[in-house]
CSV table of C-alpha atoms and ligand atoms in Angstrom, one decimal:
chain,number,residue,atom,x,y,z
K,25,MET,CA,0.0,-0.1,0.0
K,26,GLY,CA,3.1,2.4,0.3
K,27,GLN,CA,3.9,4.8,2.7
K,28,PRO,CA,1.0,6.8,4.2
K,29,PRO,CA,1.4,10.6,4.1
K,30,ILE,CA,2.1,12.4,7.3
K,31,MET,CA,-1.0,13.3,8.9
K,32,LEU,CA,-3.2,13.6,11.9
K,33,VAL,CA,-6.3,11.2,11.8
K,34,LEU,CA,-9.2,11.3,14.2
K,35,GLY,CA,-10.7,7.9,14.8
K,36,ILE,CA,-14.3,7.2,15.8
K,37,GLU,CA,-15.6,3.8,17.3
K,38,SER,CA,-19.1,3.4,18.1
K,39,SER,CA,-20.1,0.0,16.9
K,40,CYS,CA,-21.4,-1.5,20.1
K,41,ASP,CA,-21.2,-0.2,23.8
K,42,GLU,CA,-18.0,1.5,23.8
K,43,THR,CA,-17.5,5.1,22.5
K,44,GLY,CA,-14.0,5.6,21.5
K,45,VAL,CA,-12.3,8.7,20.1
K,46,ALA,CA,-8.7,8.9,19.4
K,47,LEU,CA,-5.9,10.9,17.4
K,48,TYR,CA,-3.3,9.1,15.5
K,49,ASP,CA,-0.3,10.9,14.3
K,50,THR,CA,1.5,9.2,11.4
K,51,GLU,CA,4.9,10.5,12.7
K,52,ARG,CA,4.4,10.5,16.5
K,53,GLY,CA,1.8,7.7,17.0
K,54,LEU,CA,-1.1,7.8,19.2
K,55,VAL,CA,-1.3,11.4,20.7
K,56,GLY,CA,-4.8,11.1,22.1
K,57,ASN,CA,-7.1,8.4,23.1
K,58,GLN,CA,-10.5,8.8,24.9
K,59,LEU,CA,-13.0,6.1,25.7
K,60,HIS,CA,-16.4,5.7,27.3
K,61,THR,CA,-17.8,2.3,28.0
K,62,GLN,CA,-21.4,1.8,28.6
K,63,MET,CA,-21.0,-1.6,30.5
K,64,ALA,CA,-22.6,-0.4,33.6
K,65,MET,CA,-25.8,1.2,31.9
K,66,HIS,CA,-26.5,-2.1,30.0
K,67,ALA,CA,-25.5,-4.3,33.1
K,68,GLU,CA,-29.1,-3.4,34.6
K,69,TYR,CA,-30.7,-5.2,31.5
K,70,GLY,CA,-28.5,-8.2,31.4
K,71,GLY,CA,-27.1,-7.3,28.0
K,72,VAL,CA,-26.6,-4.4,25.4
K,73,VAL,CA,-29.8,-2.4,24.7
K,74,PRO,CA,-29.2,-1.1,21.2
K,75,GLU,CA,-31.5,1.9,21.5
K,76,LEU,CA,-29.8,3.0,24.7
K,77,ALA,CA,-26.3,2.3,23.3
K,78,SER,CA,-27.1,4.7,20.2
K,79,ARG,CA,-28.4,7.5,22.5
K,80,ASP,CA,-25.3,7.3,24.6
K,81,HIS,CA,-22.9,7.4,21.8
K,82,ILE,CA,-24.6,10.6,20.7
K,83,ARG,CA,-24.2,12.1,24.1
K,84,ARG,CA,-20.6,11.2,24.3
K,85,LEU,CA,-19.0,11.8,20.9
K,86,VAL,CA,-18.7,15.6,21.2
K,87,PRO,CA,-17.0,15.6,24.8
K,88,LEU,CA,-14.7,12.8,24.0
K,89,THR,CA,-13.4,14.5,21.1
K,90,GLN,CA,-12.8,17.8,23.0
K,91,ALA,CA,-11.1,15.8,25.7
K,92,CYS,CA,-9.0,13.9,23.0
K,93,LEU,CA,-7.8,17.1,21.3
K,94,ALA,CA,-7.0,18.5,24.7
K,95,GLU,CA,-5.0,15.4,25.6
K,96,ALA,CA,-2.9,15.7,22.1
K,97,GLY,CA,-2.9,19.6,22.6
K,98,LYS,CA,-4.4,20.0,19.1
K,99,ASN,CA,-7.5,22.0,17.7
K,100,TYR,CA,-10.2,20.9,15.2
K,101,ALA,CA,-8.1,22.7,12.5
K,102,ASP,CA,-5.3,20.3,12.9
K,103,ILE,CA,-7.2,17.3,12.0
K,104,ASP,CA,-6.5,16.0,8.5
K,105,ALA,CA,-9.0,13.3,8.2
K,106,VAL,CA,-11.7,11.5,10.0
K,107,ALA,CA,-11.9,7.6,10.3
K,108,TYR,CA,-15.0,6.1,11.5
K,109,THR,CA,-16.2,2.6,11.9
K,110,GLN,CA,-18.6,2.0,9.2
K,111,GLY,CA,-19.4,-1.6,10.2
K,112,PRO,CA,-20.1,-4.4,11.3
K,113,GLY,CA,-22.0,-3.7,14.4
K,114,LEU,CA,-25.3,-2.4,15.8
K,115,GLY,CA,-27.1,-0.3,13.1
K,116,GLY,CA,-28.2,2.6,15.4
K,117,ALA,CA,-24.8,2.6,17.2
K,118,LEU,CA,-22.9,2.8,13.9
K,119,LEU,CA,-25.1,5.5,12.6
K,120,ALA,CA,-24.3,7.8,15.6
K,121,GLY,CA,-20.5,7.5,14.9
K,122,THR,CA,-21.0,7.6,11.3
K,123,ALA,CA,-23.0,10.7,11.2
K,124,TYR,CA,-20.9,12.5,13.5
K,125,ALA,CA,-17.8,11.6,11.6
K,126,ASN,CA,-19.3,12.8,8.5
K,127,ALA,CA,-20.6,15.9,9.7
K,128,LEU,CA,-17.5,16.9,11.4
K,129,ALA,CA,-15.4,16.3,8.4
K,130,PHE,CA,-17.8,18.2,6.2
K,131,ALA,CA,-17.5,21.0,8.6
K,132,LEU,CA,-13.8,21.0,8.7
K,133,GLY,CA,-13.6,20.5,5.0
K,134,LYS,CA,-11.6,17.3,5.3
K,135,PRO,CA,-11.9,13.7,3.9
K,136,VAL,CA,-13.5,10.8,5.8
K,137,VAL,CA,-12.1,7.2,6.0
K,138,PRO,CA,-14.8,4.3,6.4
K,139,VAL,CA,-13.1,1.7,8.4
K,140,HIS,CA,-14.0,-2.0,8.9
K,141,HIS,CA,-14.1,-2.7,12.7
K,142,LEU,CA,-12.4,-6.0,12.5
K,143,GLU,CA,-9.5,-4.5,10.5
K,144,GLY,CA,-9.2,-2.1,13.5
K,145,HIS,CA,-8.8,-5.1,15.7
K,146,LEU,CA,-6.5,-6.8,13.4
K,147,LEU,CA,-4.0,-4.0,13.0
K,148,SER,CA,-4.4,-2.9,16.8
K,149,PRO,CA,-1.2,-5.0,17.9
K,150,LEU,CA,0.8,-2.6,15.8
K,151,LEU,CA,0.0,0.1,18.1
K,152,ALA,CA,1.6,-1.8,21.0
K,153,GLU,CA,5.1,-1.4,22.2
K,154,ASP,CA,6.1,-5.0,21.5
K,155,GLN,CA,4.9,-5.0,17.8
K,156,PRO,CA,4.6,-8.4,15.9
K,157,ALA,CA,6.4,-8.5,12.3
K,158,PHE,CA,4.5,-9.7,9.4
K,159,PRO,CA,3.3,-12.2,8.7
K,160,PHE,CA,1.1,-13.4,11.6
K,161,VAL,CA,-2.0,-15.5,12.5
K,162,ALA,CA,-4.5,-13.2,14.2
K,163,LEU,CA,-7.0,-14.8,16.6
K,164,LEU,CA,-9.8,-12.2,17.0
K,165,VAL,CA,-11.7,-13.5,20.2
K,166,SER,CA,-14.3,-11.1,21.3
K,167,GLY,CA,-18.0,-11.0,22.3
K,168,GLY,CA,-19.1,-10.6,18.6
K,169,HIS,CA,-16.2,-12.5,16.6
K,170,THR,CA,-14.0,-15.8,16.7
K,171,GLN,CA,-11.8,-15.7,13.7
K,172,PHE,CA,-8.5,-16.8,12.7
K,173,MET,CA,-6.9,-14.5,10.0
K,174,ALA,CA,-3.7,-14.8,8.0
K,175,VAL,CA,-2.2,-11.3,8.2
K,176,ARG,CA,0.6,-10.8,5.7
K,177,GLY,CA,0.5,-7.0,5.6
K,178,ILE,CA,-1.7,-4.1,5.9
K,179,GLY,CA,-4.6,-4.8,3.7
K,180,ASP,CA,-3.4,-8.3,3.0
K,181,TYR,CA,-5.7,-10.7,5.1
K,182,THR,CA,-7.1,-14.0,4.5
K,183,LEU,CA,-9.9,-15.3,6.6
K,184,LEU,CA,-8.7,-19.0,7.7
K,185,GLY,CA,-11.8,-20.1,9.7
K,186,GLU,CA,-14.3,-18.7,12.2
K,187,SER,CA,-17.2,-19.6,14.6
K,188,VAL,CA,-20.1,-21.0,12.7
K,189,ASP,CA,-22.5,-19.8,15.6
K,190,ASP,CA,-21.8,-18.0,19.0
K,191,ALA,CA,-18.4,-16.2,19.3
K,192,ALA,CA,-16.5,-17.4,22.3
K,193,GLY,CA,-17.0,-14.3,24.4
K,194,GLU,CA,-20.8,-14.7,23.6
K,195,ALA,CA,-20.6,-18.3,25.0
K,196,PHE,CA,-18.7,-17.1,28.0
K,197,ASP,CA,-21.3,-14.5,28.7
K,198,LYS,CA,-24.5,-16.7,28.0
K,199,THR,CA,-22.9,-19.4,30.3
K,200,ALA,CA,-22.4,-16.8,32.8
K,201,LYS,CA,-25.9,-15.7,32.7
K,202,LEU,CA,-27.3,-19.2,33.0
K,203,LEU,CA,-25.2,-19.5,36.2
K,204,GLY,CA,-26.6,-16.4,37.5
K,205,LEU,CA,-23.6,-14.1,37.2
K,206,PRO,CA,-24.1,-10.5,36.3
K,207,TYR,CA,-23.7,-9.0,32.6
K,208,PRO,CA,-21.1,-9.3,31.2
K,209,GLY,CA,-20.2,-12.3,33.0
K,210,GLY,CA,-17.2,-13.6,30.8
K,211,ALA,CA,-14.5,-12.2,33.1
K,212,LYS,CA,-16.4,-13.0,36.3
K,213,LEU,CA,-16.8,-16.8,35.1
K,214,SER,CA,-13.1,-17.0,34.3
K,215,GLU,CA,-12.3,-15.7,37.9
K,216,LEU,CA,-14.6,-18.3,39.2
K,217,ALA,CA,-13.1,-21.1,37.2
K,218,LYS,CA,-9.8,-20.4,39.1
K,219,ALA,CA,-11.2,-21.9,42.2
K,220,GLY,CA,-12.8,-24.6,40.2
K,221,GLU,CA,-11.8,-28.3,40.3
K,222,ALA,CA,-10.3,-29.4,36.9
K,223,GLY,CA,-11.7,-32.8,35.7
K,224,ARG,CA,-14.9,-32.7,38.0
K,225,PHE,CA,-17.2,-31.8,34.9
K,226,GLU,CA,-16.4,-32.7,31.3
K,227,PHE,CA,-17.9,-30.8,28.3
K,228,PRO,CA,-17.7,-31.6,24.7
K,229,ARG,CA,-15.0,-29.9,22.3
K,230,PRO,CA,-17.3,-28.9,19.6
K,231,MET,CA,-15.6,-29.3,16.1
K,232,LEU,CA,-12.2,-30.2,17.6
K,233,HIS,CA,-11.7,-32.8,15.0
K,234,SER,CA,-13.4,-31.0,12.1
K,235,GLY,CA,-10.2,-31.0,10.1
K,236,ASP,CA,-10.7,-27.2,9.2
K,237,LEU,CA,-10.5,-24.0,11.4
K,238,GLN,CA,-14.1,-23.6,11.8
K,239,MET,CA,-15.5,-23.7,15.5
K,240,SER,CA,-18.8,-23.9,17.1
K,241,PHE,CA,-19.5,-22.7,20.6
K,242,SER,CA,-23.5,-22.5,20.9
K,243,GLY,CA,-23.8,-26.2,21.7
K,244,LEU,CA,-21.6,-25.9,24.7
K,245,LYS,CA,-24.0,-23.7,26.7
K,246,THR,CA,-26.6,-26.4,26.2
K,247,SER,CA,-24.3,-29.1,27.9
K,248,VAL,CA,-23.8,-26.5,30.6
K,249,LEU,CA,-27.4,-26.0,31.1
K,250,THR,CA,-28.0,-29.7,31.4
K,251,ALA,CA,-25.2,-29.9,33.9
K,252,VAL,CA,-26.5,-27.1,35.8
K,253,GLU,CA,-30.1,-28.7,36.0
K,254,LYS,CA,-28.6,-32.1,37.1
K,255,ALA,CA,-26.9,-30.3,39.9
K,256,ARG,CA,-29.8,-28.2,40.9
K,257,ALA,CA,-31.9,-31.2,41.2
K,258,GLU,CA,-29.3,-32.7,43.6
K,259,TYR,CA,-28.3,-29.6,45.4
K,260,GLY,CA,-31.3,-27.2,45.1
K,261,ASP,CA,-31.6,-23.9,43.2
K,262,ARG,CA,-28.6,-22.2,44.7
K,263,LEU,CA,-25.5,-24.4,43.7
K,264,PRO,CA,-22.7,-25.0,46.1
K,265,GLU,CA,-19.9,-22.7,45.4
K,266,ASP,CA,-17.4,-25.6,44.6
K,267,VAL,CA,-20.0,-27.0,42.0
K,268,ARG,CA,-20.5,-23.7,40.3
K,269,ASN,CA,-16.8,-23.0,40.1
K,270,SER,CA,-15.9,-26.6,38.8
K,271,ILE,CA,-18.7,-26.0,35.9
K,272,CYS,CA,-17.0,-22.8,35.2
K,273,ARG,CA,-13.6,-24.5,35.0
K,274,ALA,CA,-14.9,-27.4,32.8
K,275,PHE,CA,-16.5,-24.8,30.4
K,276,GLN,CA,-13.3,-22.6,30.2
K,277,GLU,CA,-11.3,-25.6,29.5
K,278,ALA,CA,-13.4,-26.8,26.6
K,279,VAL,CA,-13.2,-23.3,25.0
K,280,VAL,CA,-9.6,-23.0,25.5
K,281,GLU,CA,-8.7,-26.5,24.2
K,282,VAL,CA,-10.6,-25.9,21.1
K,283,LEU,CA,-8.9,-22.5,20.6
K,284,THR,CA,-5.6,-23.8,21.3
K,285,ALA,CA,-5.9,-26.8,18.9
K,286,LYS,CA,-7.3,-24.5,16.2
K,287,ALA,CA,-4.4,-21.9,16.7
K,288,LYS,CA,-1.9,-24.8,16.2
K,289,ALA,CA,-3.7,-25.8,13.1
K,290,ALA,CA,-3.8,-22.2,11.8
K,291,LEU,CA,0.0,-21.8,12.2
K,292,LEU,CA,0.6,-25.2,10.6
K,293,GLN,CA,-1.4,-24.4,7.6
K,294,THR,CA,0.1,-20.9,7.2
K,295,GLY,CA,3.7,-22.0,8.0
K,296,PHE,CA,3.7,-18.8,10.1
K,297,ARG,CA,5.1,-18.8,13.7
K,298,ARG,CA,3.7,-15.7,15.1
K,299,LEU,CA,0.3,-15.5,16.7
K,300,VAL,CA,-1.4,-12.6,17.9
K,301,VAL,CA,-4.4,-12.6,20.1
K,302,ALA,CA,-6.9,-9.7,20.1
K,303,GLY,CA,-10.4,-9.2,21.6
K,304,GLY,CA,-11.7,-9.3,25.1
K,305,VAL,CA,-11.5,-13.0,25.4
K,306,GLY,CA,-7.8,-12.6,25.2
K,307,ALA,CA,-7.8,-11.4,28.6
K,308,ASN,CA,-8.6,-15.0,29.8
K,309,TRP,CA,-5.9,-16.4,32.1
K,310,GLN,CA,-6.2,-20.0,31.0
K,311,LEU,CA,-6.2,-19.1,27.2
K,312,ARG,CA,-3.2,-16.8,27.9
K,313,GLN,CA,-1.4,-19.6,29.7
K,314,ALA,CA,-2.1,-22.2,26.9
K,315,LEU,CA,-1.4,-19.9,23.9
K,316,SER,CA,1.9,-18.5,25.5
K,317,GLN,CA,3.4,-21.9,25.7
K,318,LEU,CA,2.4,-22.9,22.1
K,319,SER,CA,4.8,-25.0,19.9
K,320,VAL,CA,4.0,-26.8,16.7
K,321,ARG,CA,5.4,-29.9,15.0
K,322,PRO,CA,5.1,-29.7,11.3
K,323,ALA,CA,5.3,-33.6,11.1
K,324,PRO,CA,4.9,-36.2,13.5
K,325,LYS,CA,8.5,-36.8,14.1
K,326,ALA,CA,9.7,-33.4,13.5
K,327,PRO,CA,11.1,-31.3,16.1
K,328,ALA,CA,8.8,-28.9,17.8
K,329,GLU,CA,9.0,-25.3,16.6
K,330,ALA,CA,8.5,-22.4,19.0
K,331,VAL,CA,5.6,-20.1,18.3
K,332,GLN,CA,5.9,-16.5,19.4
K,333,THR,CA,2.6,-15.2,20.9
K,334,TYR,CA,1.5,-11.6,21.3
K,335,PHE,CA,-1.0,-10.3,23.7
K,336,PRO,CA,-1.5,-6.7,23.1
K,337,PRO,CA,-2.4,-4.8,26.3
K,338,LEU,CA,-6.1,-5.2,26.9
K,339,SER,CA,-6.9,-1.4,26.2
K,340,LEU,CA,-5.9,-2.2,22.8
K,341,CYS,CA,-7.7,-5.6,22.5
K,342,THR,CA,-11.2,-4.3,23.5
K,343,ASP,CA,-13.1,-1.9,21.4
K,344,ASN,CA,-11.4,1.6,21.0
K,345,GLY,CA,-11.0,4.7,18.9
K,346,ALA,CA,-7.2,4.2,18.6
K,347,MET,CA,-7.5,1.2,16.4
K,348,ILE,CA,-9.8,3.1,14.2
K,349,ALA,CA,-7.7,6.2,13.8
K,350,PHE,CA,-4.6,3.9,13.1
K,351,ALA,CA,-6.5,1.8,10.4
K,352,GLY,CA,-8.0,5.0,9.0
K,353,ALA,CA,-4.3,6.3,8.7
K,354,MET,CA,-3.2,3.2,6.9
K,355,ARG,CA,-6.1,3.4,4.5
K,356,VAL,CA,-6.2,7.0,3.6
K,357,ARG,CA,-6.2,6.2,0.0
K,358,ASP,CA,-9.8,5.1,0.5
K,359,ALA,CA,-10.6,8.4,1.9
K,360,GLU,CA,-13.8,10.0,0.6
K,361,THR,CA,-15.4,13.5,0.8
K,362,ALA,CA,-17.8,13.6,3.4
K,363,ALA,CA,-21.4,13.8,1.9
K,364,ALA,CA,-24.2,11.2,1.9
K,365,PHE,CA,-23.3,8.3,4.3
K,366,SER,CA,-24.3,4.8,5.1
K,367,VAL,CA,-23.4,2.0,7.8
K,368,ARG,CA,-22.9,-1.4,7.2
K,369,PRO,CA,-24.1,-3.5,10.1
K,370,ARG,CA,-23.3,-6.8,8.4
K,371,TRP,CA,-20.2,-6.2,6.6
K,372,PRO,CA,-18.2,-9.5,6.1
K,373,LEU,CA,-14.5,-9.0,6.6
K,374,THR,CA,-14.0,-11.1,3.5
K,375,GLU,CA,-14.9,-8.3,1.4
K,376,ILE,CA,-11.8,-6.4,2.3
K,377,CYS,CA,-9.6,-9.6,2.2
K,378,SER,CA,-7.1,-10.5,-0.6
B,419,KG4,O1,-13.5,-7.2,22.3
B,419,KG4,P1,-14.5,-6.8,23.6
B,419,KG4,O2,-14.2,-5.9,24.6
B,419,KG4,O3,-15.8,-6.4,22.9
B,419,KG4,C1,-16.4,-7.1,21.6
B,419,KG4,O4,-17.1,-7.9,21.7
B,419,KG4,O5,-16.2,-6.5,20.4
B,419,KG4,O6,-14.8,-8.3,24.1
B,419,KG4,C2,-15.7,-8.5,25.0
B,419,KG4,C3,-16.0,-10.0,25.5
B,419,KG4,C4,-17.2,-10.4,26.2
B,419,KG4,O7,-18.0,-11.3,25.7
B,419,KG4,C5,-16.6,-10.7,27.6
B,419,KG4,O8,-17.3,-11.6,28.3
B,419,KG4,C6,-15.3,-11.3,27.2
B,419,KG4,O9,-14.9,-10.7,25.9
B,419,KG4,N1,-14.3,-11.4,28.3
B,419,KG4,C7,-13.7,-12.5,28.7
B,419,KG4,C8,-12.9,-12.2,29.8
B,419,KG4,N2,-12.8,-10.8,29.8
B,419,KG4,C9,-13.8,-10.4,28.9
B,419,KG4,N3,-14.1,-13.8,28.4
B,419,KG4,C10,-13.4,-14.8,29.0
B,419,KG4,N4,-12.4,-14.6,30.1
B,419,KG4,C11,-12.2,-13.3,30.4
B,419,KG4,N5,-11.2,-13.0,31.4
B,420,ZN,ZN1,-14.9,-5.4,18.6
């Protein structure tokens, strides 16, 4: 794609329940990064309420932009381009950021750059101090996506495989919910799993031997539900802590084993020896443990080959404006003049793949 010109790009992220606004300077790096999470607001309802999400984005965008400019010591006039998440995500939430980005760019007379949210995630590790070199396998493992991608360079991505139903984070959250944990329960479930007894419960490893890089996590919660119902019949509605924690442990082990096996297969298939983990589930302690000790054997009797695994800081893994500002700076050639705009709530990543 060639060297991007020197410029200051404002990035706007509003695809789900986080409003992110950041400024990326192609010479100096990230100079401003502001985020507001709506987690507390949605917790009351046990999940993201799209209409509330949209309204909150509208409320936050202007003050976050002002805070971001102040953090960077910049003015509106210094902005060279405005990048925004055009999709995929919640329609109304995307519309809030898209309308704002286009209106701001129009007022400033500057171009806009529509960004694919997942490309933002894919490139976010390049904002970390310990940057992976190309090529690498990226595991995007969030509340909305579980995908393996071959990343050979900016704009050079191949989708290797993905979950055919629930994303891993979604499975964590739904399982947490059926265990009575507050939203979003993924992190809490993983905390409880620490105290659980490994091997006390056993859940299936869906599609472990499917021979490809596809995954499925929705059946797993049904197995957990069956185990919970059985345990409730034995112990009553309030499960003893050790039983609940051991169910958490068994669920987590099943997810981690599938992700680890598929990560190995993705590395073998591509021949790459670098793995980058992005997305909220990348915070999971057991997944980190398993993936940071990874090695692969190209043939049954071949010596094991070490894999370098990168876990970017969590602030870059979860939704943020920085990754959108960065991806926008890398894609300025796609810049448009702010005018009529649209959002793409269902935008397959394959459309921007090589
Ligand atoms: O990337 P992210 O912040 O948002 C998107 O979905 O885009 O990921 C959030 C997901 C949620 O499903 C949350 O439950 C999960 O990441 N998560 C975890 C942990 N921390 C967050 N899942 C398992 N273990 C964790 N420690
Ligand atoms: Zn995301």
